[in-house]
Short mmCIF file of C-alpha atoms and ligand atoms in Angstrom, two decimals:
data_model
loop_
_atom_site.label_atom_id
_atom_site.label_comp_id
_atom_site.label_asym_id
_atom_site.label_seq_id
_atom_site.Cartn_x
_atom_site.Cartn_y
_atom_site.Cartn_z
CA UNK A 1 -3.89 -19.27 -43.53
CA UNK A 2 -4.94 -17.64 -40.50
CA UNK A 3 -8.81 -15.99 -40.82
CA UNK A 4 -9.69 -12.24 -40.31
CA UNK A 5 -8.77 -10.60 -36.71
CA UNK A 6 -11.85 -8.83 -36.94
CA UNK A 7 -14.40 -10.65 -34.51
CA UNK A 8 -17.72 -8.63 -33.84
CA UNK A 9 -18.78 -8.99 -30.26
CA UNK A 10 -15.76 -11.13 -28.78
CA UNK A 11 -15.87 -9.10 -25.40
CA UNK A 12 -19.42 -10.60 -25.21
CA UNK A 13 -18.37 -14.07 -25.14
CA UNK A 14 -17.41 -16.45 -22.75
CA UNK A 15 -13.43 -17.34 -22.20
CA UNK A 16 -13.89 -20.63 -23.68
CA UNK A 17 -15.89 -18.94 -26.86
CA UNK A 18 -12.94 -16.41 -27.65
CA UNK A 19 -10.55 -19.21 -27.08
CA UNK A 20 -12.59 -21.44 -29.58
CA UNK A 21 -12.96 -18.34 -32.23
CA UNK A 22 -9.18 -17.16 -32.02
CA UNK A 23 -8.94 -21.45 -32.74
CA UNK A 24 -10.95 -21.43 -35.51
CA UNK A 25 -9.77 -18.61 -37.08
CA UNK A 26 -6.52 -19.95 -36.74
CA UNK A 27 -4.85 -17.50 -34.31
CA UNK A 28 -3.66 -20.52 -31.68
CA UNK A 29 -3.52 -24.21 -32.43
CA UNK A 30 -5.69 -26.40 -29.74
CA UNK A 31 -2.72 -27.39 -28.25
CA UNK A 32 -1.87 -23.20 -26.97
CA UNK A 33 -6.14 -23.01 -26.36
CA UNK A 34 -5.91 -25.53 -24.29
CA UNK A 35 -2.62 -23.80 -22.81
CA UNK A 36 -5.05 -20.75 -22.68
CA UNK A 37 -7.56 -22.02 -20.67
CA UNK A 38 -5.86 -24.08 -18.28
CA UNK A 39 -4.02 -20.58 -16.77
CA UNK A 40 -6.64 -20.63 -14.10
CA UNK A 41 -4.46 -19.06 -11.60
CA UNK A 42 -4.55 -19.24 -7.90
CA UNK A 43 -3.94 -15.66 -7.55
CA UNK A 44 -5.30 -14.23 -9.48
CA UNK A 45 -8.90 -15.83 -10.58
CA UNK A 46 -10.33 -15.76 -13.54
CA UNK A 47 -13.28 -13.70 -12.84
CA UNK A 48 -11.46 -10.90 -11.63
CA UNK A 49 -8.96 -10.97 -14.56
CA UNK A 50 -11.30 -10.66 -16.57
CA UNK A 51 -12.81 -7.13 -15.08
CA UNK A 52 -9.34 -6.07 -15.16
CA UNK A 53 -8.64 -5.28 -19.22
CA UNK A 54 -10.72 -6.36 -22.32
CA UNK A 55 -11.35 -9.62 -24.24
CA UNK A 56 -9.62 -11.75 -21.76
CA UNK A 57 -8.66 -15.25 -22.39
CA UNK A 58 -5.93 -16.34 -19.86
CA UNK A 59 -3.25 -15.63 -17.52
CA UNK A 60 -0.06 -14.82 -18.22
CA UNK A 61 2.78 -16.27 -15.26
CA UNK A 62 5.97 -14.80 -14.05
CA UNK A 63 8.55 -15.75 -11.63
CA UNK A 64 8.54 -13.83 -8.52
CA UNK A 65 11.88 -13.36 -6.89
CA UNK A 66 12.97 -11.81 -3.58
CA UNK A 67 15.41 -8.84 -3.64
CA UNK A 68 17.53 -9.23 -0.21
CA UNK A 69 19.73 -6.99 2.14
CA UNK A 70 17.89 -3.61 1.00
CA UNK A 71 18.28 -1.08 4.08
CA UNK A 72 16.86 1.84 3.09
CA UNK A 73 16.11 5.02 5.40
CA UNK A 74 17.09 3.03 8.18
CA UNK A 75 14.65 0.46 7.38
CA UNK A 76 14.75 -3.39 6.28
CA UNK A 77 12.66 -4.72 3.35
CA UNK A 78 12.26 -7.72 1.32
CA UNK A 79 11.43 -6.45 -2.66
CA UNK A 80 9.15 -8.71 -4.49
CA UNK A 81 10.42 -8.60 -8.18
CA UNK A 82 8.22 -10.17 -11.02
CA UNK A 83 10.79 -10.60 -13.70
CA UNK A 84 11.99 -13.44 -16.92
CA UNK A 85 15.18 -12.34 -16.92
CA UNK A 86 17.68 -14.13 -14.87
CA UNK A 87 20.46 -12.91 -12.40
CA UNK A 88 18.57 -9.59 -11.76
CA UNK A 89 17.41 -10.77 -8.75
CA UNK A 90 20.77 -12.06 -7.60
CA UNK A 91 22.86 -9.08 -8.68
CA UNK A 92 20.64 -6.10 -6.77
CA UNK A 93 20.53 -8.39 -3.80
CA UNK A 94 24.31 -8.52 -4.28
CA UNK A 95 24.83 -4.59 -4.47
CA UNK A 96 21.87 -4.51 -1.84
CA UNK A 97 24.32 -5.95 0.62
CA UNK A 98 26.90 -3.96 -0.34
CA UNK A 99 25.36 -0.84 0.49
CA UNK A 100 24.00 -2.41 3.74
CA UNK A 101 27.46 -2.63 5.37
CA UNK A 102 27.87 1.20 4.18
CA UNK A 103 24.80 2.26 6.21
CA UNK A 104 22.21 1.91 3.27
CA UNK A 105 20.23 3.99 1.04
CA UNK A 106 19.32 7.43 1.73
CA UNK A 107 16.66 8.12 -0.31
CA UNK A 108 14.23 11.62 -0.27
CA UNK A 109 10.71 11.16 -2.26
CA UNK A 110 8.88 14.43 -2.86
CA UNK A 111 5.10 15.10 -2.31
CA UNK A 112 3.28 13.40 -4.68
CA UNK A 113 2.52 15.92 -7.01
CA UNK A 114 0.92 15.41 -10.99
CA UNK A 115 1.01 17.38 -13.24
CA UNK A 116 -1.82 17.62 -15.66
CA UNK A 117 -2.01 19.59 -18.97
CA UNK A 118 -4.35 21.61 -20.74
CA UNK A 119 -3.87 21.98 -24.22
CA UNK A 120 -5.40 25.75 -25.77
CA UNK A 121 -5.28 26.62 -29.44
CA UNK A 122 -6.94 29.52 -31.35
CA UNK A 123 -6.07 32.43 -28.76
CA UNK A 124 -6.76 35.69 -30.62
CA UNK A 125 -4.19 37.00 -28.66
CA UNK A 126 -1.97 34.09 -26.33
CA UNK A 127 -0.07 36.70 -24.38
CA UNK A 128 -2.90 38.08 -23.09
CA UNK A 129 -4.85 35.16 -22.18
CA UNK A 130 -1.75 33.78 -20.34
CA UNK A 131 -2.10 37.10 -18.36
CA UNK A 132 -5.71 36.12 -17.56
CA UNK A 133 -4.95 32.86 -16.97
CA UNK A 134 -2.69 33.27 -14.24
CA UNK A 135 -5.12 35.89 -13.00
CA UNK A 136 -7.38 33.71 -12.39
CA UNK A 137 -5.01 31.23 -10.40
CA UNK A 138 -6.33 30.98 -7.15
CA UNK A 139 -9.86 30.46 -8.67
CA UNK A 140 -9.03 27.55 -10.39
CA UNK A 141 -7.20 26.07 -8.63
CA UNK A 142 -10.30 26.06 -6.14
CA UNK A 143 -12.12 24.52 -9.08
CA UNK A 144 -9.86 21.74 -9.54
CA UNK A 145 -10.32 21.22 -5.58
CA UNK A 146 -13.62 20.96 -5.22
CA UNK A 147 -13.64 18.30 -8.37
CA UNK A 148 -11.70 15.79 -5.97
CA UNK A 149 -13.46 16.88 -2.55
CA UNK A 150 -11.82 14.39 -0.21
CA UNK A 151 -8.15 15.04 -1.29
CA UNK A 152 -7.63 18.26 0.50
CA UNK A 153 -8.88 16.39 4.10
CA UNK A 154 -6.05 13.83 3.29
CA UNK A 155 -3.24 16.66 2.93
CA UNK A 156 -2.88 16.51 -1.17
CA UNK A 157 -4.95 18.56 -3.46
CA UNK A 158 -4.30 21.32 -5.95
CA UNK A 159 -0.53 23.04 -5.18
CA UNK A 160 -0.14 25.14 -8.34
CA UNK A 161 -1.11 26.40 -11.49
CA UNK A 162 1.36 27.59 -14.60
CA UNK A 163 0.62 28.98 -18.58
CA UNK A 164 2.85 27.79 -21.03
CA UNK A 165 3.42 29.61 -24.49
CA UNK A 166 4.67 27.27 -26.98
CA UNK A 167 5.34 28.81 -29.91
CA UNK A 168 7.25 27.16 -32.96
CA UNK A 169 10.41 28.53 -33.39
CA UNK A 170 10.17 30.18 -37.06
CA UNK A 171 6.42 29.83 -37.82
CA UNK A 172 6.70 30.15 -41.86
CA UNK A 173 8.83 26.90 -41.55
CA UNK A 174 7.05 25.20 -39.05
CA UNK A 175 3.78 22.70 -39.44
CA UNK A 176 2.94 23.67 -35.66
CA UNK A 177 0.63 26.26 -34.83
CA UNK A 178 1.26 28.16 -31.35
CA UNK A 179 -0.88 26.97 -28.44
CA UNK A 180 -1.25 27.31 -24.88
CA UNK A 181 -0.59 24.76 -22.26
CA UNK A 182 -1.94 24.98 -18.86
CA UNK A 183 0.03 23.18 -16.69
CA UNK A 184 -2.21 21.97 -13.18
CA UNK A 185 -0.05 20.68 -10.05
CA UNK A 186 -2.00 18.27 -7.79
CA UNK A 187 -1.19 16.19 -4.95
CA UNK A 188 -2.36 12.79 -5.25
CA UNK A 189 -0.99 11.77 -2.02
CA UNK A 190 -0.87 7.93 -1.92
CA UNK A 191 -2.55 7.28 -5.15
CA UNK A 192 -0.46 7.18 -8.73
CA UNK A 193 -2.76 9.61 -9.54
CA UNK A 194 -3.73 8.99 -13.72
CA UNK A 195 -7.31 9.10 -13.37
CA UNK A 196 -7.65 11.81 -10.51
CA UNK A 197 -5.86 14.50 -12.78
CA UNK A 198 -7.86 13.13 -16.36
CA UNK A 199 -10.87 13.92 -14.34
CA UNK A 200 -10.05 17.41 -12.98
CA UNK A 201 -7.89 18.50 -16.44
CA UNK A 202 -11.24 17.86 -18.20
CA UNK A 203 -13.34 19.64 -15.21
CA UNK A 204 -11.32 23.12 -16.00
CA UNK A 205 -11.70 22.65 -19.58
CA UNK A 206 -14.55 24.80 -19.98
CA UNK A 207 -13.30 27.03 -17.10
CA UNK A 208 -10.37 27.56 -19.54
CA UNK A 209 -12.29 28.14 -22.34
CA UNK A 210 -14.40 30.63 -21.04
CA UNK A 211 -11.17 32.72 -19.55
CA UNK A 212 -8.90 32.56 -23.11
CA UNK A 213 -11.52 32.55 -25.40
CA UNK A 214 -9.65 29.48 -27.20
CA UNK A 215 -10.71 25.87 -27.87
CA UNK A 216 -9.35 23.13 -25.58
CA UNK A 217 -8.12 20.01 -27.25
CA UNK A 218 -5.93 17.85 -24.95
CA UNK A 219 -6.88 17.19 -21.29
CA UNK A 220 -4.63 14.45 -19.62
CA UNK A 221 -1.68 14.05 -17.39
CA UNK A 222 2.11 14.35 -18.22
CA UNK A 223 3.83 11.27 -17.29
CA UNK A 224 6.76 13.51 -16.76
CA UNK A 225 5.94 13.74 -13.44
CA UNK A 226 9.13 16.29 -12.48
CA UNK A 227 7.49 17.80 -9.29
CA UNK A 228 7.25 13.72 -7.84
CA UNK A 229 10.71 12.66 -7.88
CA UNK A 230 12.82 10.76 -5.81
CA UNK A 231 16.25 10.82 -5.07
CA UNK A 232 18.75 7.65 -3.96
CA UNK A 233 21.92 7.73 -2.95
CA UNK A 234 24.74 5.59 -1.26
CA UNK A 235 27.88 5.92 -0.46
CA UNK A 236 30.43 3.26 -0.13
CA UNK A 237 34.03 2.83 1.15
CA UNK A 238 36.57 3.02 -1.91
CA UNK A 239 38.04 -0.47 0.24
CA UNK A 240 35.19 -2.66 0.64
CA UNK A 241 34.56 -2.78 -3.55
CA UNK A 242 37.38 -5.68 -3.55
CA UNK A 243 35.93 -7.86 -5.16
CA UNK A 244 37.22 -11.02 -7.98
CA UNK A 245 40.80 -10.16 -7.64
CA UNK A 246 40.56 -6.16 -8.36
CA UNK A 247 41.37 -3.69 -5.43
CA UNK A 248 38.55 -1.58 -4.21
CA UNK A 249 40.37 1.51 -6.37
CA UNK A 250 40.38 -0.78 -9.94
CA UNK A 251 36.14 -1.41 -8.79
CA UNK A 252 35.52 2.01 -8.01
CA UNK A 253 37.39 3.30 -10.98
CA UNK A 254 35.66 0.76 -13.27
CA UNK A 255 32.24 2.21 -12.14
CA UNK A 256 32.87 6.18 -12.47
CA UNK A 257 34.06 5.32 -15.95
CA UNK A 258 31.02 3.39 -16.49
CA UNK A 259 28.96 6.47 -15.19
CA UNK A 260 31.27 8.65 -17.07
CA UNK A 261 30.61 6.49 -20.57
CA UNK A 262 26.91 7.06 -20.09
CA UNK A 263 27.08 10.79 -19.16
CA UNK A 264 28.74 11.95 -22.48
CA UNK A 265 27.11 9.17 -24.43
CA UNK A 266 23.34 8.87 -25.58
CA UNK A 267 23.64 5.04 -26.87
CA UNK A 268 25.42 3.59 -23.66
CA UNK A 269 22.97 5.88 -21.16
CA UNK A 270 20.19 4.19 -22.93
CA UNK A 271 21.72 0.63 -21.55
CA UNK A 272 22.73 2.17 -18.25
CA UNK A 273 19.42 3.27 -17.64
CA UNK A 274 17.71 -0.51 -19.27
CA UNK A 275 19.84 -2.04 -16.51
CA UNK A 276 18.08 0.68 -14.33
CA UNK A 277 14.44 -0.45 -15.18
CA UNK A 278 15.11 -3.92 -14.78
CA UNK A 279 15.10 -3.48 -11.32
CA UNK A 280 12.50 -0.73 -11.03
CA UNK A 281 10.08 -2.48 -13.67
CA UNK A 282 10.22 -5.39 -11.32
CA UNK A 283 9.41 -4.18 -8.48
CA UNK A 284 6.60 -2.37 -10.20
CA UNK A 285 5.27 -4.96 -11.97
CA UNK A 286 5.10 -7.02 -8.36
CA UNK A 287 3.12 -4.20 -6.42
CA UNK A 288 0.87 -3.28 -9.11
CA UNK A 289 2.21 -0.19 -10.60
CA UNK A 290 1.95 1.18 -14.21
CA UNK A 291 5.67 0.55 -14.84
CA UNK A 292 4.69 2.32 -18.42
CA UNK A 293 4.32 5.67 -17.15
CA UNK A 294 7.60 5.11 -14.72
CA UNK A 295 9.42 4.32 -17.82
CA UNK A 296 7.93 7.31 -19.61
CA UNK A 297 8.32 9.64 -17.36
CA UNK A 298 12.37 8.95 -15.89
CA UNK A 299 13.25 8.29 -20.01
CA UNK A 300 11.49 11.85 -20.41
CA UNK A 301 13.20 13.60 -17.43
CA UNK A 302 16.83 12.15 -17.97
CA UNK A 303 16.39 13.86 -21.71
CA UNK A 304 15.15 17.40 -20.20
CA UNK A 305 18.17 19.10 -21.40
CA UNK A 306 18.40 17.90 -25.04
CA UNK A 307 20.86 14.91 -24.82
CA UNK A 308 19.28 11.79 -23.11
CA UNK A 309 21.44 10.92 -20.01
CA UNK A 310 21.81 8.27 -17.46
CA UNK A 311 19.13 8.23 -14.42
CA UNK A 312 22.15 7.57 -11.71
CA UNK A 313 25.34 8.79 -11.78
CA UNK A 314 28.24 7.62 -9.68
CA UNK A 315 31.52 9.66 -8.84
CA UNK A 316 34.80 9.46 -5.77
CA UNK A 317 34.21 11.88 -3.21
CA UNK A 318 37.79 11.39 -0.89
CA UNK A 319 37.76 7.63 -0.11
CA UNK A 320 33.84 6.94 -0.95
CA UNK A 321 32.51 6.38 -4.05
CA UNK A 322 29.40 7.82 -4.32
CA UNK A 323 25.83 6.87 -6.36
CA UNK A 324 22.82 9.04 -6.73
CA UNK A 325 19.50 7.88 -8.62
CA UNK A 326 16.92 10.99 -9.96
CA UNK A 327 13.97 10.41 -11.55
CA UNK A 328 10.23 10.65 -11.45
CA UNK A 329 8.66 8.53 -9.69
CA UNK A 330 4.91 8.15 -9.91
CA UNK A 331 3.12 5.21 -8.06
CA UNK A 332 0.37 4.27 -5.70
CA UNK A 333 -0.60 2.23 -3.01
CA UNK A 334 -4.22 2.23 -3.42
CA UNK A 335 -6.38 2.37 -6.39
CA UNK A 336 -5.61 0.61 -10.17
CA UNK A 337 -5.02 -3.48 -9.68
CA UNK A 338 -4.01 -3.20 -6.13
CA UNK A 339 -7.76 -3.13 -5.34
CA UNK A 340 -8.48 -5.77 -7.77
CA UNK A 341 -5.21 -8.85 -7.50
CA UNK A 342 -4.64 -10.59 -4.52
CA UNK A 343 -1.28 -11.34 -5.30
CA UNK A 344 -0.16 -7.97 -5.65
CA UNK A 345 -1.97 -6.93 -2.19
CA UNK A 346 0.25 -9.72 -0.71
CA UNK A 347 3.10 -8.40 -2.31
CA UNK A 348 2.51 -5.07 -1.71
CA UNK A 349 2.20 -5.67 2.40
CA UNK A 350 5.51 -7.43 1.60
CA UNK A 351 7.10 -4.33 1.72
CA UNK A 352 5.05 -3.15 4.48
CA UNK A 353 5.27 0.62 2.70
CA UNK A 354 2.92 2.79 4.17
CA UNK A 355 3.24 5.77 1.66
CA UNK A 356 3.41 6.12 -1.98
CA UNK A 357 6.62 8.25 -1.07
CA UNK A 358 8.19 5.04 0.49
CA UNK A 359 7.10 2.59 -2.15
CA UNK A 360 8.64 5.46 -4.51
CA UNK A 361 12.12 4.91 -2.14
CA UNK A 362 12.42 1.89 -2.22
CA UNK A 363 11.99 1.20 -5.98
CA UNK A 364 14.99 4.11 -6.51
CA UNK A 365 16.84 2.65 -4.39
CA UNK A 366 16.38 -0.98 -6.25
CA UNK A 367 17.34 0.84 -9.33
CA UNK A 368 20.53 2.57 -7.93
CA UNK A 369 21.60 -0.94 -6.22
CA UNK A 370 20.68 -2.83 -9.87
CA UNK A 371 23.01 -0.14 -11.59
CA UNK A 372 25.61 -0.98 -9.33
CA UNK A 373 25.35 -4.28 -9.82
CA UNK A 374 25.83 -4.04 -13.47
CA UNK A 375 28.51 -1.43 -13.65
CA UNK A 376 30.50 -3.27 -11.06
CA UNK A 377 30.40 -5.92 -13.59
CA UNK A 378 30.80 -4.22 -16.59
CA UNK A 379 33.52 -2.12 -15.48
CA UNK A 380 35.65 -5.43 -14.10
CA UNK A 381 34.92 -9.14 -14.66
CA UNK A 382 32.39 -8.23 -17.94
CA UNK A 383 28.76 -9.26 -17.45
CA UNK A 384 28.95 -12.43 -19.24
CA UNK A 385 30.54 -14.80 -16.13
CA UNK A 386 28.20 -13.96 -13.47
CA UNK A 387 25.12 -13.75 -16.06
CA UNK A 388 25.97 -17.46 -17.75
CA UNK A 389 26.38 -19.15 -14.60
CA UNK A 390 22.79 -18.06 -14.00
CA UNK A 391 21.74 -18.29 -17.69
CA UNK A 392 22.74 -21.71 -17.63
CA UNK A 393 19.70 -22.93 -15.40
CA UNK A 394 17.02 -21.78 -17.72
CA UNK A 395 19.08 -22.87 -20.55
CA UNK A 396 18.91 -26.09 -19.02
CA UNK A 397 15.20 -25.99 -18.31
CA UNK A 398 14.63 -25.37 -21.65
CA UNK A 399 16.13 -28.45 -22.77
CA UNK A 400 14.15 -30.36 -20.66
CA UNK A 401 16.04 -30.63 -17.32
CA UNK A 402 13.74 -31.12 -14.27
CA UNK A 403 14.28 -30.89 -10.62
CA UNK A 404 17.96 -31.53 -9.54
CA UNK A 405 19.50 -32.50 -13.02
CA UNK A 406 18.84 -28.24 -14.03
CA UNK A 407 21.35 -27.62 -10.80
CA UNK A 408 23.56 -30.42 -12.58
CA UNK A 409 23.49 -29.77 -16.39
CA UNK A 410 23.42 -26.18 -16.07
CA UNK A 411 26.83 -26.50 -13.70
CA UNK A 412 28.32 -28.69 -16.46
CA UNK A 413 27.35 -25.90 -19.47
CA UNK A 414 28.78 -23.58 -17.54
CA UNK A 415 32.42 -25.98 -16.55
CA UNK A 416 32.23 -26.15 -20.41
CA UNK A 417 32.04 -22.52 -21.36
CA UNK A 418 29.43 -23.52 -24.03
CA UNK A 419 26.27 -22.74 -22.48
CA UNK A 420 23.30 -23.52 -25.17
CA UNK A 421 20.25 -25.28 -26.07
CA UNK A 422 21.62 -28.29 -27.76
CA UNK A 423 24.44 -28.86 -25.93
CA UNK A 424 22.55 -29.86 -22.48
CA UNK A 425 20.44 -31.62 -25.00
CA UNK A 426 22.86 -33.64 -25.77
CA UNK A 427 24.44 -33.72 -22.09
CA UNK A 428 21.23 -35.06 -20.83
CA UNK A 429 20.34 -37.84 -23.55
CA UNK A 430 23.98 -38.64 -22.14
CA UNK A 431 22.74 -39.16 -18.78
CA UNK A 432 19.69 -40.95 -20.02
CA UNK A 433 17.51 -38.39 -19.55
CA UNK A 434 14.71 -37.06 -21.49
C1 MEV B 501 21.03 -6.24 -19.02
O1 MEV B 501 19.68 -6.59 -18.86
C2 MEV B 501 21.33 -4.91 -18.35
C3 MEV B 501 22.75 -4.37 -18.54
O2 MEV B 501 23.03 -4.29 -19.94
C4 MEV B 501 22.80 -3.00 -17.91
C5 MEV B 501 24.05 -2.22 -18.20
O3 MEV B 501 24.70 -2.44 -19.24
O4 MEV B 501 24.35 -1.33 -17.38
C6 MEV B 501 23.77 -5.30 -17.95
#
């Protein structure tokens, strides 16, 4: 019987106090306290985890892995990925190489322009107070300039101003009521940007009021950030996708019907585009990002139309096959935990980026080379080969294996096609071994 979750004044209390109250109200046993409060974390101290987010009580560790071979714009980097799952890391770097000895990624970032939205109800007349609205453009958007001073000095700042009217379709039938939505454009230049536009959304509000003679309700960003997007692409020679005993043409074929399956069809786009985010939640997670609002916002975009869709898209032009990533793309490089976790700073300057436009490149073109990797698969050998034989090492490791013997059991799991739990139990009480 575990006690009530409600625990007056826990943010007040010490890490070892919440520890001991989520123990004595029998949340965690002493045995994961204890687990609790020995995450002290070289990286990331205590102290500053715990001005990061509320009620903190530990840390919470990931692998980091190194995503090879990306050339992107001409460039070399080394991608810092923060990820459980394994062979992610060894499939992009895989595909990453691949598009190296095709020249690389080309990928174009737009500005890095928000959009934030205003949300008016109670118009007495909304066609009209659109008209004054957009009157009144070049005013506000002055407004929402002087309410983040320094942004205009560093080339960003307000870009654009638009009314929308949305108005449910047949109103006797509908529970919505028609409202306005103002729709701000900013520039946040290197930051992500989530604060900077709450602020000035909720510095117009009154602005707004005043102009429509309606009531603002909502005032907060979209994280369908359309007018930020970034674009991948690569383009790769039909004859060096020989790979596992298919030709170049069975590879290339396999992945355009793979791109194909996910065009026409909402339930495998949704698994074309999870392969996607592995790579690009990664990355994210490594430099700091709110991988969240990433996910939100390319989900959002590739769903624009009416019928969700896959975020790349891969088709034969002559002798090449071809791969483009679009999406969204809203992230920083200063601001948010960047400021705040030294291992994300380190991994950040990993990547040596010096824009939020290049850290937005290179995680499209992670995602682009991650959907290669997994289409490549999918579309010839199946996943399953490549992904055991790495599987098999934390199936190992689970077990028990340490040091060399994971190398060793998990090789023998996979020689056996039977890669589970109990069977490298069983291999290594063979062998002696715990
Ligand atoms: C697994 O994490 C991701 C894949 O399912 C992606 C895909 O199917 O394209 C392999």
């Amino acid at each position: 019987m575990v006690g009530s979750s409600r625990i007056p004044g826990f943010y007040r209390l010490t890490r070892h106090e919440r520890v001991a109250r989520l123990e004595a109200a029998g949340f965690v046993t002493a045995e994961q306290g204890a687990l609790l409060l020995a995450s002290e974390g070289a990286a990331l101290p205590f102290a500053v985890a715990d001005k990061m987010i509320e009620n903190v009580v530990g840390l919470f560790e990931l692998p980091i892995g190194i995503g090879l071979n990306f050339l992107i714009n001409g460039r070399d980097y080394v991608v810092p990925m923060v990820v459980e799952e394994p062979s992610i890391v060894a499939a992009v770097s895989h595909a990453a190489a691949l598009v190296r000895d095709a020249g690389g990624f080309e990928v174009v970032a737009d500005n890095s322009v928000m959009t934030g939205q205003i949300q008016i109800v109670g118009c007495s007349d909304p066609a009209a107070a659109m008209e004054r609205i957009l009157a009144e453009r070049p005013r506000l958007l002055a407004l929402a300039d002087s309410l983040e001073p320094g942004m205009r000095a560093r080339g960003g700042g307000a870009s654009d101003l638009d009314v929308r009217w949305i108005r449910p379709r047949d109103s006797s039938a509908s529970r919505h009521r028609s409202m306005l939505v103002v729709h701000l454009y900013f520039d946040t230049r290197d930051a992500m940007g989530a604060n900077l536009i709450n602020t000035i959304c909720e510095g117009l509000a009154d602005q707004l009021e005043a102009i429509s003679g309606g009531q603002v309700f909502l005032r907060i960003l979209s994280n369908l950030a359309d007018r930020r997007r970034v674009r991948a692409r690569c383009r790769l020679p039909v004859a060096n996708l020989a790979w596992q005993g298919f030709s170049g043409t069975e590879v290339a074929d396999g992945i355009v019907r793979a791109s194909e399956f996910a065009e026409c069809d909402p339930y495998r786009a949704a698994t074309h585009n999870k392969g996607i985010m592995n790579g690009i939640d990664a990355v994210a997670i490594a430099t700091g990002q709110d991988w969240r609002a990433i996910e939100a916002g390319a989900h959002a975009f590739v769903a624009l139309d009416g019928q969700y869709g896959p975020m790349a898209r891969w088709w034969l032009e002559g002798e090449a096959l071809v791969g483009e990533l679009d999406i969204p793309m809203a992230v920083g490089i200063v601001g948010g935990p960047i400021r705040l976790h030294p291992m994300v700073k380190a991994l950040l300057s990993m990547l040596r980026v010096e824009t939020a436009g290049e850290l937005g490149s290179v995680l499209a073109a992670v995602g682009l080379a991650q959907n290669l990797a997994a289409i490549k698969a999918l579309g010839t050998t199946g996943i399953q080969r490549g992904h055991m034989a790495l599987h098999a090492r934390s199936v190992a490791a689970t077990a028990g294996a340490e040091g060399d013997v994971v190398e060793q059991i998990a090789a023998q799991l996979v020689a056996e096609k039977c890669v589970k739990v109990e069977r490298a139990r069983e291999l290594l009480a063979m062998h002696g071994l715990p």
